[in-house]
Amino acid sequence: MAEEVKLFKTWSSPYGLRAVWALKLKGIEYEAIDEDLANKSSQLLQYNPVHKKIPVLVHNGKPIAESLVIVEYIDETWKQNPILPQDPYERAMARFWAKFGDDKVLPSIWGWFTKQGKEQEELLQQATENLKFLEQQLEGKVFFGGEKIGLVDIALGFLANLICILEEVSGLELITKEKFPLLFGWMQNFAAIPMIKETFPPHEKMIPKYVALREKYLPPVVPPK
């Protein structure tokens, strides 16, 4: 009996891309279902009634929610091309840094992108400190997973996809070759992998999307009287 694998996502979500990358790494065929989050489908609400969010992986009728949980499920279900290390300590560290990306790195970068003035400066300092930790993790390695991509690379893959978008929209620099040579090189190497490169959302669609998002969060400019 053929396996049924469906992935509910959106065209631009970095969280959905994590599941896409994991499935592609394993060579698993799946049906991609792009959701309109302004008009969520009854299936999405049925499969993820708790958070009502994407991504959701449905494997033979059984739904799994939350992107990092999905990636680990994929890794445990299909054994080829392991995503997590076999060593228990290394597995724990991979989970730690993946969570660090969601809990620390992404919020500080998003804050830097959507704030102004002193608040933005403080968030830039936080983001810089967080990125320094990632820089240290890449010493002597091509990827966070070593010579091939693993959980941390998949979890932090949004950097390779979004940083150039955020920098172009804001007119500011965050990750440069001078400040973060290892992280900058990792972003280039990760983005160059064919199965990664082909899944990145179109640049020409991402720019207006993030222009609108930034305008939504920034205070309106009051013209002088």
PDB file of C-alpha atoms in Angstrom:
ATOM      1  CA  MET A   1       0.000   0.000   0.000  1.00  0.00           C
ATOM      2  CA  ALA A   2       1.426   3.393  -1.011  1.00  0.00           C
ATOM      3  CA  GLU A   3       2.090   5.878   1.761  1.00  0.00           C
ATOM      4  CA  GLU A   4       0.087   9.089   1.805  1.00  0.00           C
ATOM      5  CA  VAL A   5       2.127  12.168   2.714  1.00  0.00           C
ATOM      6  CA  LYS A   6       0.616  15.648   2.648  1.00  0.00           C
ATOM      7  CA  LEU A   7       2.196  18.904   3.763  1.00  0.00           C
ATOM      8  CA  PHE A   8       0.077  21.939   4.607  1.00  0.00           C
ATOM      9  CA  LYS A   9       2.183  25.089   4.315  1.00  0.00           C
ATOM     10  CA  THR A  10       2.275  28.526   2.686  1.00  0.00           C
ATOM     11  CA  TRP A  11       4.357  29.657  -0.274  1.00  0.00           C
ATOM     12  CA  SER A  12       6.604  31.889   1.832  1.00  0.00           C
ATOM     13  CA  SER A  13       6.774  30.434   5.347  1.00  0.00           C
ATOM     14  CA  PRO A  14      10.281  29.534   6.596  1.00  0.00           C
ATOM     15  CA  TYR A  15       8.654  27.031   8.954  1.00  0.00           C
ATOM     16  CA  GLY A  16       7.009  25.188   6.099  1.00  0.00           C
ATOM     17  CA  LEU A  17      10.326  25.108   4.262  1.00  0.00           C
ATOM     18  CA  ARG A  18      11.854  23.098   7.093  1.00  0.00           C
ATOM     19  CA  ALA A  19       9.450  20.243   6.414  1.00  0.00           C
ATOM     20  CA  VAL A  20       9.975  20.588   2.654  1.00  0.00           C
ATOM     21  CA  TRP A  21      13.759  20.304   3.072  1.00  0.00           C
ATOM     22  CA  ALA A  22      13.489  17.292   5.373  1.00  0.00           C
ATOM     23  CA  LEU A  23      11.199  15.459   2.956  1.00  0.00           C
ATOM     24  CA  LYS A  24      13.442  16.274  -0.005  1.00  0.00           C
ATOM     25  CA  LEU A  25      16.529  15.166   1.909  1.00  0.00           C
ATOM     26  CA  LYS A  26      14.842  11.820   2.523  1.00  0.00           C
ATOM     27  CA  GLY A  27      13.579  11.541  -1.048  1.00  0.00           C
ATOM     28  CA  ILE A  28       9.943  11.278   0.066  1.00  0.00           C
ATOM     29  CA  GLU A  29       7.189  12.141  -2.402  1.00  0.00           C
ATOM     30  CA  TYR A  30       4.450  14.299  -0.913  1.00  0.00           C
ATOM     31  CA  GLU A  31       1.499  16.458  -1.818  1.00  0.00           C
ATOM     32  CA  ALA A  32       2.064  20.137  -1.063  1.00  0.00           C
ATOM     33  CA  ILE A  33      -1.034  22.103  -0.053  1.00  0.00           C
ATOM     34  CA  ASP A  34      -0.530  25.865   0.154  1.00  0.00           C
ATOM     35  CA  GLU A  35      -2.858  27.528   2.624  1.00  0.00           C
ATOM     36  CA  ASP A  36      -4.319  31.020   2.566  1.00  0.00           C
ATOM     37  CA  LEU A  37      -3.924  32.003   6.205  1.00  0.00           C
ATOM     38  CA  ALA A  38      -6.548  34.706   5.816  1.00  0.00           C
ATOM     39  CA  ASN A  39      -9.021  31.986   4.876  1.00  0.00           C
ATOM     40  CA  LYS A  40      -7.816  28.775   6.494  1.00  0.00           C
ATOM     41  CA  SER A  41      -9.144  25.535   5.086  1.00  0.00           C
ATOM     42  CA  SER A  42     -11.357  23.223   7.106  1.00  0.00           C
ATOM     43  CA  GLN A  43      -8.698  20.540   6.698  1.00  0.00           C
ATOM     44  CA  LEU A  44      -6.009  22.687   8.335  1.00  0.00           C
ATOM     45  CA  LEU A  45      -8.325  23.517  11.242  1.00  0.00           C
ATOM     46  CA  GLN A  46      -9.198  19.836  11.560  1.00  0.00           C
ATOM     47  CA  TYR A  47      -5.575  18.660  11.526  1.00  0.00           C
ATOM     48  CA  ASN A  48      -4.222  21.398  13.819  1.00  0.00           C
ATOM     49  CA  PRO A  49      -7.108  22.477  16.055  1.00  0.00           C
ATOM     50  CA  VAL A  50      -4.756  23.590  18.861  1.00  0.00           C
ATOM     51  CA  HIS A  51      -2.664  26.226  17.061  1.00  0.00           C
ATOM     52  CA  LYS A  52      -4.535  26.442  13.738  1.00  0.00           C
ATOM     53  CA  LYS A  53      -1.193  27.104  12.020  1.00  0.00           C
ATOM     54  CA  ILE A  54       1.033  25.686   9.322  1.00  0.00           C
ATOM     55  CA  PRO A  55       3.010  23.595   8.766  1.00  0.00           C
ATOM     56  CA  VAL A  56       1.142  20.348   9.298  1.00  0.00           C
ATOM     57  CA  LEU A  57       2.405  17.026   7.986  1.00  0.00           C
ATOM     58  CA  VAL A  58      -0.250  14.363   7.419  1.00  0.00           C
ATOM     59  CA  HIS A  59       1.205  10.858   7.137  1.00  0.00           C
ATOM     60  CA  ASN A  60      -1.330   8.151   6.320  1.00  0.00           C
ATOM     61  CA  GLY A  61      -4.089  10.259   7.814  1.00  0.00           C
ATOM     62  CA  LYS A  62      -2.211  11.142  11.021  1.00  0.00           C
ATOM     63  CA  PRO A  63      -1.364  14.846  11.490  1.00  0.00           C
ATOM     64  CA  ILE A  64       1.861  16.176  13.019  1.00  0.00           C
ATOM     65  CA  ALA A  65       2.197  19.903  13.783  1.00  0.00           C
ATOM     66  CA  GLU A  66       5.095  22.250  14.631  1.00  0.00           C
ATOM     67  CA  SER A  67       8.008  22.439  12.209  1.00  0.00           C
ATOM     68  CA  LEU A  68      10.831  21.027  14.354  1.00  0.00           C
ATOM     69  CA  VAL A  69       8.588  18.231  15.596  1.00  0.00           C
ATOM     70  CA  ILE A  70       7.761  17.444  11.965  1.00  0.00           C
ATOM     71  CA  VAL A  71      11.439  17.333  10.982  1.00  0.00           C
ATOM     72  CA  GLU A  72      12.224  14.889  13.794  1.00  0.00           C
ATOM     73  CA  TYR A  73       9.206  12.763  12.873  1.00  0.00           C
ATOM     74  CA  ILE A  74      10.397  12.597   9.276  1.00  0.00           C
ATOM     75  CA  ASP A  75      13.869  11.615  10.432  1.00  0.00           C
ATOM     76  CA  GLU A  76      12.582   8.853  12.696  1.00  0.00           C
ATOM     77  CA  THR A  77      10.094   7.515  10.138  1.00  0.00           C
ATOM     78  CA  TRP A  78      12.397   7.332   7.128  1.00  0.00           C
ATOM     79  CA  LYS A  79      15.877   6.192   8.120  1.00  0.00           C
ATOM     80  CA  GLN A  80      17.814   7.086   4.946  1.00  0.00           C
ATOM     81  CA  ASN A  81      19.997  10.220   4.992  1.00  0.00           C
ATOM     82  CA  PRO A  82      19.848  10.871   8.766  1.00  0.00           C
ATOM     83  CA  ILE A  83      19.089  14.430   9.847  1.00  0.00           C
ATOM     84  CA  LEU A  84      19.941  14.111  13.533  1.00  0.00           C
ATOM     85  CA  PRO A  85      23.285  12.743  14.759  1.00  0.00           C
ATOM     86  CA  GLN A  86      23.427   9.199  16.127  1.00  0.00           C
ATOM     87  CA  ASP A  87      25.448  10.137  19.216  1.00  0.00           C
ATOM     88  CA  PRO A  88      23.090  11.043  22.126  1.00  0.00           C
ATOM     89  CA  TYR A  89      25.114  14.095  23.191  1.00  0.00           C
ATOM     90  CA  GLU A  90      25.353  15.424  19.639  1.00  0.00           C
ATOM     91  CA  ARG A  91      21.603  14.859  19.196  1.00  0.00           C
ATOM     92  CA  ALA A  92      20.930  16.859  22.359  1.00  0.00           C
ATOM     93  CA  MET A  93      23.185  19.676  21.159  1.00  0.00           C
ATOM     94  CA  ALA A  94      21.492  19.738  17.763  1.00  0.00           C
ATOM     95  CA  ARG A  95      18.109  20.096  19.472  1.00  0.00           C
ATOM     96  CA  PHE A  96      19.525  22.836  21.724  1.00  0.00           C
ATOM     97  CA  TRP A  97      20.815  24.970  18.850  1.00  0.00           C
ATOM     98  CA  ALA A  98      17.694  24.414  16.765  1.00  0.00           C
ATOM     99  CA  LYS A  99      15.604  25.688  19.684  1.00  0.00           C
ATOM    100  CA  PHE A 100      18.061  28.546  20.206  1.00  0.00           C
ATOM    101  CA  GLY A 101      17.313  29.618  16.646  1.00  0.00           C
ATOM    102  CA  ASP A 102      13.575  29.807  17.324  1.00  0.00           C
ATOM    103  CA  ASP A 103      13.744  31.217  20.848  1.00  0.00           C
ATOM    104  CA  LYS A 104      16.585  33.720  20.494  1.00  0.00           C
ATOM    105  CA  VAL A 105      17.887  34.272  16.968  1.00  0.00           C
ATOM    106  CA  LEU A 106      14.642  34.699  15.042  1.00  0.00           C
ATOM    107  CA  PRO A 107      12.893  37.002  17.574  1.00  0.00           C
ATOM    108  CA  SER A 108      15.910  39.313  17.842  1.00  0.00           C
ATOM    109  CA  ILE A 109      16.289  39.544  14.049  1.00  0.00           C
ATOM    110  CA  TRP A 110      12.566  40.143  13.571  1.00  0.00           C
ATOM    111  CA  GLY A 111      12.647  42.830  16.247  1.00  0.00           C
ATOM    112  CA  TRP A 112      15.625  44.508  14.559  1.00  0.00           C
ATOM    113  CA  PHE A 113      13.689  44.494  11.280  1.00  0.00           C
ATOM    114  CA  THR A 114      10.418  45.847  12.657  1.00  0.00           C
ATOM    115  CA  LYS A 115      11.610  48.468  15.166  1.00  0.00           C
ATOM    116  CA  GLN A 116      13.256  51.862  14.971  1.00  0.00           C
ATOM    117  CA  GLY A 117      15.489  54.091  17.066  1.00  0.00           C
ATOM    118  CA  LYS A 118      16.835  52.991  20.427  1.00  0.00           C
ATOM    119  CA  GLU A 119      14.675  49.864  20.507  1.00  0.00           C
ATOM    120  CA  GLN A 120      16.097  48.757  17.170  1.00  0.00           C
ATOM    121  CA  GLU A 121      19.655  49.403  18.405  1.00  0.00           C
ATOM    122  CA  GLU A 122      19.050  47.232  21.464  1.00  0.00           C
ATOM    123  CA  LEU A 123      17.619  44.430  19.337  1.00  0.00           C
ATOM    124  CA  LEU A 124      20.531  44.723  16.904  1.00  0.00           C
ATOM    125  CA  GLN A 125      22.867  44.178  19.850  1.00  0.00           C
ATOM    126  CA  GLN A 126      20.863  41.114  20.912  1.00  0.00           C
ATOM    127  CA  ALA A 127      20.830  39.747  17.373  1.00  0.00           C
ATOM    128  CA  THR A 128      24.576  40.294  17.037  1.00  0.00           C
ATOM    129  CA  GLU A 129      25.285  38.430  20.271  1.00  0.00           C
ATOM    130  CA  ASN A 130      23.065  35.543  19.160  1.00  0.00           C
ATOM    131  CA  LEU A 131      24.752  35.384  15.760  1.00  0.00           C
ATOM    132  CA  LYS A 132      28.165  35.284  17.453  1.00  0.00           C
ATOM    133  CA  PHE A 133      27.119  32.054  19.170  1.00  0.00           C
ATOM    134  CA  LEU A 134      26.194  30.574  15.797  1.00  0.00           C
ATOM    135  CA  GLU A 135      29.505  31.726  14.329  1.00  0.00           C
ATOM    136  CA  GLN A 136      31.337  29.785  17.041  1.00  0.00           C
ATOM    137  CA  GLN A 137      29.373  26.627  16.257  1.00  0.00           C
ATOM    138  CA  LEU A 138      30.658  26.679  12.677  1.00  0.00           C
ATOM    139  CA  GLU A 139      34.357  26.655  13.513  1.00  0.00           C
ATOM    140  CA  GLY A 140      36.050  23.914  11.489  1.00  0.00           C
ATOM    141  CA  LYS A 141      32.789  22.899   9.775  1.00  0.00           C
ATOM    142  CA  VAL A 142      31.073  23.484   6.442  1.00  0.00           C
ATOM    143  CA  PHE A 143      27.589  23.038   7.889  1.00  0.00           C
ATOM    144  CA  PHE A 144      26.269  22.955  11.430  1.00  0.00           C
ATOM    145  CA  GLY A 145      25.841  19.233  10.833  1.00  0.00           C
ATOM    146  CA  GLY A 146      29.483  18.866   9.769  1.00  0.00           C
ATOM    147  CA  GLU A 147      30.126  17.922   6.152  1.00  0.00           C
ATOM    148  CA  LYS A 148      26.408  17.566   5.373  1.00  0.00           C
ATOM    149  CA  ILE A 149      23.293  19.384   6.480  1.00  0.00           C
ATOM    150  CA  GLY A 150      21.437  18.293   9.598  1.00  0.00           C
ATOM    151  CA  LEU A 151      18.773  19.487  12.019  1.00  0.00           C
ATOM    152  CA  VAL A 152      20.450  22.786  12.909  1.00  0.00           C
ATOM    153  CA  ASP A 153      21.017  23.678   9.260  1.00  0.00           C
ATOM    154  CA  ILE A 154      17.364  22.994   8.492  1.00  0.00           C
ATOM    155  CA  ALA A 155      16.221  24.938  11.557  1.00  0.00           C
ATOM    156  CA  LEU A 156      18.391  27.955  10.710  1.00  0.00           C
ATOM    157  CA  GLY A 157      17.879  27.766   6.963  1.00  0.00           C
ATOM    158  CA  PHE A 158      15.647  30.836   7.156  1.00  0.00           C
ATOM    159  CA  LEU A 159      18.823  32.913   7.510  1.00  0.00           C
ATOM    160  CA  ALA A 160      19.993  31.932   4.029  1.00  0.00           C
ATOM    161  CA  ASN A 161      16.564  32.721   2.647  1.00  0.00           C
ATOM    162  CA  LEU A 162      15.449  35.816   4.530  1.00  0.00           C
ATOM    163  CA  ILE A 163      18.482  37.862   5.573  1.00  0.00           C
ATOM    164  CA  CYS A 164      19.042  39.312   2.102  1.00  0.00           C
ATOM    165  CA  ILE A 165      15.327  40.166   1.931  1.00  0.00           C
ATOM    166  CA  LEU A 166      15.323  41.912   5.315  1.00  0.00           C
ATOM    167  CA  GLU A 167      18.526  43.797   4.499  1.00  0.00           C
ATOM    168  CA  GLU A 168      17.217  44.960   1.120  1.00  0.00           C
ATOM    169  CA  VAL A 169      13.886  46.120   2.534  1.00  0.00           C
ATOM    170  CA  SER A 170      15.376  47.868   5.575  1.00  0.00           C
ATOM    171  CA  GLY A 171      18.467  49.242   3.833  1.00  0.00           C
ATOM    172  CA  LEU A 172      20.547  47.937   6.754  1.00  0.00           C
ATOM    173  CA  GLU A 173      23.197  45.220   7.043  1.00  0.00           C
ATOM    174  CA  LEU A 174      23.118  42.396   9.557  1.00  0.00           C
ATOM    175  CA  ILE A 175      25.243  39.439   8.428  1.00  0.00           C
ATOM    176  CA  THR A 176      28.299  40.481   6.438  1.00  0.00           C
ATOM    177  CA  LYS A 177      31.388  38.569   5.378  1.00  0.00           C
ATOM    178  CA  GLU A 178      33.505  40.886   7.521  1.00  0.00           C
ATOM    179  CA  LYS A 179      31.484  40.500  10.741  1.00  0.00           C
ATOM    180  CA  PHE A 180      30.494  36.842  10.437  1.00  0.00           C
ATOM    181  CA  PRO A 181      32.748  35.103   7.882  1.00  0.00           C
ATOM    182  CA  LEU A 182      31.774  31.559   8.883  1.00  0.00           C
ATOM    183  CA  LEU A 183      28.047  32.256   9.083  1.00  0.00           C
ATOM    184  CA  PHE A 184      28.152  34.212   5.829  1.00  0.00           C
ATOM    185  CA  GLY A 185      29.946  31.302   4.142  1.00  0.00           C
ATOM    186  CA  TRP A 186      27.446  28.823   5.578  1.00  0.00           C
ATOM    187  CA  MET A 187      24.566  30.850   4.145  1.00  0.00           C
ATOM    188  CA  GLN A 188      26.192  30.737   0.712  1.00  0.00           C
ATOM    189  CA  ASN A 189      26.896  26.995   0.932  1.00  0.00           C
ATOM    190  CA  PHE A 190      23.417  26.155   2.204  1.00  0.00           C
ATOM    191  CA  ALA A 191      21.678  28.262  -0.444  1.00  0.00           C
ATOM    192  CA  ALA A 192      23.768  26.644  -3.196  1.00  0.00           C
ATOM    193  CA  ILE A 193      22.481  23.125  -2.495  1.00  0.00           C
ATOM    194  CA  PRO A 194      20.164  22.366  -5.460  1.00  0.00           C
ATOM    195  CA  MET A 195      17.275  20.963  -3.415  1.00  0.00           C
ATOM    196  CA  ILE A 196      17.445  24.041  -1.156  1.00  0.00           C
ATOM    197  CA  LYS A 197      17.870  26.634  -3.889  1.00  0.00           C
ATOM    198  CA  GLU A 198      14.920  25.359  -5.905  1.00  0.00           C
ATOM    199  CA  THR A 199      12.544  25.707  -2.941  1.00  0.00           C
ATOM    200  CA  PHE A 200      13.297  29.326  -1.997  1.00  0.00           C
ATOM    201  CA  PRO A 201      10.291  31.598  -2.571  1.00  0.00           C
ATOM    202  CA  PRO A 202      10.699  33.984  -5.533  1.00  0.00           C
ATOM    203  CA  HIS A 203      12.713  37.068  -4.577  1.00  0.00           C
ATOM    204  CA  GLU A 204      10.414  39.360  -6.563  1.00  0.00           C
ATOM    205  CA  LYS A 205       7.420  38.189  -4.511  1.00  0.00           C
ATOM    206  CA  MET A 206       9.202  38.271  -1.151  1.00  0.00           C
ATOM    207  CA  ILE A 207      10.272  41.923  -1.368  1.00  0.00           C
ATOM    208  CA  PRO A 208       6.758  43.456  -1.514  1.00  0.00           C
ATOM    209  CA  LYS A 209       5.562  40.984   1.110  1.00  0.00           C
ATOM    210  CA  TYR A 210       8.215  42.113   3.597  1.00  0.00           C
ATOM    211  CA  VAL A 211       7.850  45.769   2.682  1.00  0.00           C
ATOM    212  CA  ALA A 212       4.190  45.444   3.694  1.00  0.00           C
ATOM    213  CA  LEU A 213       5.070  43.528   6.865  1.00  0.00           C
ATOM    214  CA  ARG A 214       7.595  46.136   7.940  1.00  0.00           C
ATOM    215  CA  GLU A 215       5.138  48.971   7.304  1.00  0.00           C
ATOM    216  CA  LYS A 216       2.557  47.116   9.383  1.00  0.00           C
ATOM    217  CA  TYR A 217       4.831  47.085  12.431  1.00  0.00           C
ATOM    218  CA  LEU A 218       6.536  50.466  12.102  1.00  0.00           C
ATOM    219  CA  PRO A 219       4.715  53.547  13.435  1.00  0.00           C
ATOM    220  CA  PRO A 220       3.227  55.781  10.745  1.00  0.00           C
ATOM    221  CA  VAL A 221       5.259  58.782   9.692  1.00  0.00           C
ATOM    222  CA  VAL A 222       3.527  61.980  10.805  1.00  0.00           C
ATOM    223  CA  PRO A 223       4.136  64.833   8.323  1.00  0.00           C
ATOM    224  CA  PRO A 224       5.351  68.122   9.830  1.00  0.00           C
ATOM    225  CA  LYS A 225       2.736  70.786  10.399  1.00  0.00           C
TER     226      LYS A 225
END
